[in-house]
Amino acid sequence: MDIYIVPCTEEKVWSRDRSKGATAAKDAYTDVRFLAWRRHVEGAGHPWYVLSTKYGLMAPDDPIPGPYNVTVSAAVSNPGLLDKLREQGQRVDFSRAERVYLMEWDRFLPLVNVAVGGAAPVKIMTLQRSRS
């Protein structure tokens, strides 16, 4: 079995509607790349998680309380988030995966490696885009 990790994006539902409350992780990010990654992983039928720079690994239906903006560099240097990722990774149990795929953005790789903890190989997956 493969497990997919979809990184968060800066564009979120709260960018369009600041009054919107808690939103499922799978619906919180509105960037076209996130939407394409989500379509791909849902179509693959494998388990997947959203990687939030504030909340760590989120199951698709886990609620994100509201707007935030944490850069990847800030997340990588946040000891509290790194501890949370280790705990979340143990709960996910990546050892059951043959492979873990991070969708496209290798800058998230340090966070993924903390969560996976060496329990499975991590690969970057790039989606092919048609050119017009």
PDB file of C-alpha atoms in Angstrom:
ATOM      1  CA  MET A   1       0.000   0.000   0.000  1.00  0.00           C
ATOM      2  CA  ASP A   2       1.127   3.539  -0.753  1.00  0.00           C
ATOM      3  CA  ILE A   3       0.359   6.606   1.361  1.00  0.00           C
ATOM      4  CA  TYR A   4       0.186  10.051  -0.217  1.00  0.00           C
ATOM      5  CA  ILE A   5       0.986  13.382   1.422  1.00  0.00           C
ATOM      6  CA  VAL A   6      -0.391  16.570  -0.108  1.00  0.00           C
ATOM      7  CA  PRO A   7       1.300  19.776   1.075  1.00  0.00           C
ATOM      8  CA  CYS A   8      -0.677  22.810   2.129  1.00  0.00           C
ATOM      9  CA  THR A   9      -0.654  25.960   0.039  1.00  0.00           C
ATOM     10  CA  GLU A  10      -0.773  29.648   0.828  1.00  0.00           C
ATOM     11  CA  GLU A  11      -4.145  30.074  -0.910  1.00  0.00           C
ATOM     12  CA  LYS A  12      -6.901  28.993   1.438  1.00  0.00           C
ATOM     13  CA  VAL A  13     -10.671  29.355   1.629  1.00  0.00           C
ATOM     14  CA  TRP A  14     -10.241  32.179   4.148  1.00  0.00           C
ATOM     15  CA  SER A  15      -8.477  34.263   1.488  1.00  0.00           C
ATOM     16  CA  ARG A  16     -11.872  34.602  -0.203  1.00  0.00           C
ATOM     17  CA  ASP A  17     -14.096  34.554   2.869  1.00  0.00           C
ATOM     18  CA  ARG A  18     -12.546  35.665   6.183  1.00  0.00           C
ATOM     19  CA  SER A  19     -15.781  34.823   8.016  1.00  0.00           C
ATOM     20  CA  LYS A  20     -15.637  31.140   7.059  1.00  0.00           C
ATOM     21  CA  GLY A  21     -15.108  28.985  10.088  1.00  0.00           C
ATOM     22  CA  ALA A  22     -13.459  25.620  10.543  1.00  0.00           C
ATOM     23  CA  THR A  23     -13.041  23.734   7.274  1.00  0.00           C
ATOM     24  CA  ALA A  24     -12.024  20.161   6.467  1.00  0.00           C
ATOM     25  CA  ALA A  25      -8.342  19.983   5.510  1.00  0.00           C
ATOM     26  CA  LYS A  26      -9.213  18.646   2.047  1.00  0.00           C
ATOM     27  CA  ASP A  27     -11.382  21.728   1.400  1.00  0.00           C
ATOM     28  CA  ALA A  28      -9.226  24.387   3.069  1.00  0.00           C
ATOM     29  CA  TYR A  29      -6.683  24.891   0.280  1.00  0.00           C
ATOM     30  CA  THR A  30      -7.763  26.486  -2.992  1.00  0.00           C
ATOM     31  CA  ASP A  31      -4.541  26.681  -5.005  1.00  0.00           C
ATOM     32  CA  VAL A  32      -4.883  24.937  -8.382  1.00  0.00           C
ATOM     33  CA  ARG A  33      -1.915  22.693  -7.568  1.00  0.00           C
ATOM     34  CA  PHE A  34      -3.540  21.479  -4.364  1.00  0.00           C
ATOM     35  CA  LEU A  35      -6.776  20.801  -6.220  1.00  0.00           C
ATOM     36  CA  ALA A  36      -4.913  18.782  -8.881  1.00  0.00           C
ATOM     37  CA  TRP A  37      -2.995  16.819  -6.236  1.00  0.00           C
ATOM     38  CA  ARG A  38      -6.222  16.126  -4.366  1.00  0.00           C
ATOM     39  CA  ARG A  39      -7.932  14.835  -7.516  1.00  0.00           C
ATOM     40  CA  HIS A  40      -4.967  12.571  -8.174  1.00  0.00           C
ATOM     41  CA  VAL A  41      -4.725  11.069  -4.691  1.00  0.00           C
ATOM     42  CA  GLU A  42      -8.459  10.588  -4.336  1.00  0.00           C
ATOM     43  CA  GLY A  43      -8.480   8.847  -7.709  1.00  0.00           C
ATOM     44  CA  ALA A  44      -5.601   6.583  -6.653  1.00  0.00           C
ATOM     45  CA  GLY A  45      -7.720   5.232  -3.802  1.00  0.00           C
ATOM     46  CA  HIS A  46      -4.811   5.107  -1.353  1.00  0.00           C
ATOM     47  CA  PRO A  47      -4.802   6.724   2.090  1.00  0.00           C
ATOM     48  CA  TRP A  48      -3.711  10.343   2.041  1.00  0.00           C
ATOM     49  CA  TYR A  49      -2.976  13.196   4.398  1.00  0.00           C
ATOM     50  CA  VAL A  50      -2.637  16.939   4.124  1.00  0.00           C
ATOM     51  CA  LEU A  51       0.612  18.338   5.495  1.00  0.00           C
ATOM     52  CA  SER A  52      -0.088  21.662   7.180  1.00  0.00           C
ATOM     53  CA  THR A  53       2.798  23.885   8.214  1.00  0.00           C
ATOM     54  CA  LYS A  54       0.822  24.778  11.344  1.00  0.00           C
ATOM     55  CA  TYR A  55      -1.075  21.608  12.280  1.00  0.00           C
ATOM     56  CA  GLY A  56       1.120  18.847  10.837  1.00  0.00           C
ATOM     57  CA  LEU A  57      -0.436  15.758   9.259  1.00  0.00           C
ATOM     58  CA  MET A  58      -4.171  16.078   8.840  1.00  0.00           C
ATOM     59  CA  ALA A  59      -6.593  13.432   7.636  1.00  0.00           C
ATOM     60  CA  PRO A  60      -8.651  14.887   4.762  1.00  0.00           C
ATOM     61  CA  ASP A  61     -11.737  15.395   6.945  1.00  0.00           C
ATOM     62  CA  ASP A  62      -9.869  16.803   9.964  1.00  0.00           C
ATOM     63  CA  PRO A  63     -10.989  20.382  10.615  1.00  0.00           C
ATOM     64  CA  ILE A  64      -8.645  23.329  10.288  1.00  0.00           C
ATOM     65  CA  PRO A  65      -9.997  25.967  12.698  1.00  0.00           C
ATOM     66  CA  GLY A  66      -9.343  29.059  10.617  1.00  0.00           C
ATOM     67  CA  PRO A  67      -6.849  31.112   8.645  1.00  0.00           C
ATOM     68  CA  TYR A  68      -3.122  30.798   9.195  1.00  0.00           C
ATOM     69  CA  ASN A  69       0.068  31.484   7.301  1.00  0.00           C
ATOM     70  CA  VAL A  70       3.196  29.613   8.374  1.00  0.00           C
ATOM     71  CA  THR A  71       6.055  29.299   5.919  1.00  0.00           C
ATOM     72  CA  VAL A  72       7.805  25.997   5.314  1.00  0.00           C
ATOM     73  CA  SER A  73      11.067  27.436   6.660  1.00  0.00           C
ATOM     74  CA  ALA A  74       9.313  28.505   9.875  1.00  0.00           C
ATOM     75  CA  ALA A  75       7.687  25.072  10.179  1.00  0.00           C
ATOM     76  CA  VAL A  76      10.986  23.228   9.700  1.00  0.00           C
ATOM     77  CA  SER A  77      12.549  25.241  12.542  1.00  0.00           C
ATOM     78  CA  ASN A  78       9.582  24.844  14.929  1.00  0.00           C
ATOM     79  CA  PRO A  79      10.469  22.180  17.549  1.00  0.00           C
ATOM     80  CA  GLY A  80       6.843  21.920  18.680  1.00  0.00           C
ATOM     81  CA  LEU A  81       5.639  21.128  15.161  1.00  0.00           C
ATOM     82  CA  LEU A  82       8.452  18.614  14.646  1.00  0.00           C
ATOM     83  CA  ASP A  83       7.448  16.820  17.871  1.00  0.00           C
ATOM     84  CA  LYS A  84       3.825  16.853  16.744  1.00  0.00           C
ATOM     85  CA  LEU A  85       4.816  15.375  13.347  1.00  0.00           C
ATOM     86  CA  ARG A  86       6.702  12.537  15.076  1.00  0.00           C
ATOM     87  CA  GLU A  87       3.630  11.735  17.179  1.00  0.00           C
ATOM     88  CA  GLN A  88       1.281  11.991  14.208  1.00  0.00           C
ATOM     89  CA  GLY A  89       3.580   9.789  12.145  1.00  0.00           C
ATOM     90  CA  GLN A  90       3.474   7.093  14.801  1.00  0.00           C
ATOM     91  CA  ARG A  91      -0.331   7.210  14.817  1.00  0.00           C
ATOM     92  CA  VAL A  92      -0.466   6.987  11.017  1.00  0.00           C
ATOM     93  CA  ASP A  93       1.959   4.011  11.188  1.00  0.00           C
ATOM     94  CA  PHE A  94       3.932   4.579   8.016  1.00  0.00           C
ATOM     95  CA  SER A  95       5.553   1.155   8.463  1.00  0.00           C
ATOM     96  CA  ARG A  96       2.417  -0.304   6.840  1.00  0.00           C
ATOM     97  CA  ALA A  97       3.234   1.576   3.617  1.00  0.00           C
ATOM     98  CA  GLU A  98       5.318   0.228   0.785  1.00  0.00           C
ATOM     99  CA  ARG A  99       6.023   3.835  -0.250  1.00  0.00           C
ATOM    100  CA  VAL A 100       5.097   7.329   0.871  1.00  0.00           C
ATOM    101  CA  TYR A 101       4.555   9.859  -1.903  1.00  0.00           C
ATOM    102  CA  LEU A 102       4.950  13.586  -1.322  1.00  0.00           C
ATOM    103  CA  MET A 103       3.182  15.523  -4.039  1.00  0.00           C
ATOM    104  CA  GLU A 104       5.674  17.661  -5.987  1.00  0.00           C
ATOM    105  CA  TRP A 105       7.091  20.121  -3.458  1.00  0.00           C
ATOM    106  CA  ASP A 106      10.419  18.835  -2.180  1.00  0.00           C
ATOM    107  CA  ARG A 107      10.736  21.798   0.197  1.00  0.00           C
ATOM    108  CA  PHE A 108       8.262  19.876   2.403  1.00  0.00           C
ATOM    109  CA  LEU A 109      10.529  16.824   2.425  1.00  0.00           C
ATOM    110  CA  PRO A 110      12.206  17.613   5.784  1.00  0.00           C
ATOM    111  CA  LEU A 111       8.766  17.700   7.446  1.00  0.00           C
ATOM    112  CA  VAL A 112       7.681  14.474   5.751  1.00  0.00           C
ATOM    113  CA  ASN A 113      10.909  12.754   6.782  1.00  0.00           C
ATOM    114  CA  VAL A 114      10.281  13.703  10.413  1.00  0.00           C
ATOM    115  CA  ALA A 115       6.750  12.272  10.278  1.00  0.00           C
ATOM    116  CA  VAL A 116       7.719   9.084   8.437  1.00  0.00           C
ATOM    117  CA  GLY A 117      10.805   8.572  10.587  1.00  0.00           C
ATOM    118  CA  GLY A 118      12.422   6.117   8.174  1.00  0.00           C
ATOM    119  CA  ALA A 119       9.506   3.657   8.403  1.00  0.00           C
ATOM    120  CA  ALA A 120       9.009   3.672   4.598  1.00  0.00           C
ATOM    121  CA  PRO A 121      10.786   5.140   1.569  1.00  0.00           C
ATOM    122  CA  VAL A 122       9.625   8.650   0.643  1.00  0.00           C
ATOM    123  CA  LYS A 123       9.353   9.603  -3.027  1.00  0.00           C
ATOM    124  CA  ILE A 124       8.421  12.881  -4.694  1.00  0.00           C
ATOM    125  CA  MET A 125       5.544  12.487  -7.172  1.00  0.00           C
ATOM    126  CA  THR A 126       5.225  14.980 -10.007  1.00  0.00           C
ATOM    127  CA  LEU A 127       2.012  15.172 -12.002  1.00  0.00           C
ATOM    128  CA  GLN A 128       2.336  15.542 -15.753  1.00  0.00           C
ATOM    129  CA  ARG A 129       0.704  18.702 -17.046  1.00  0.00           C
ATOM    130  CA  SER A 130      -0.515  19.099 -20.585  1.00  0.00           C
ATOM    131  CA  ARG A 131       0.915  22.061 -22.430  1.00  0.00           C
ATOM    132  CA  SER A 132      -1.325  24.232 -24.563  1.00  0.00           C
TER     133      SER A 132
END
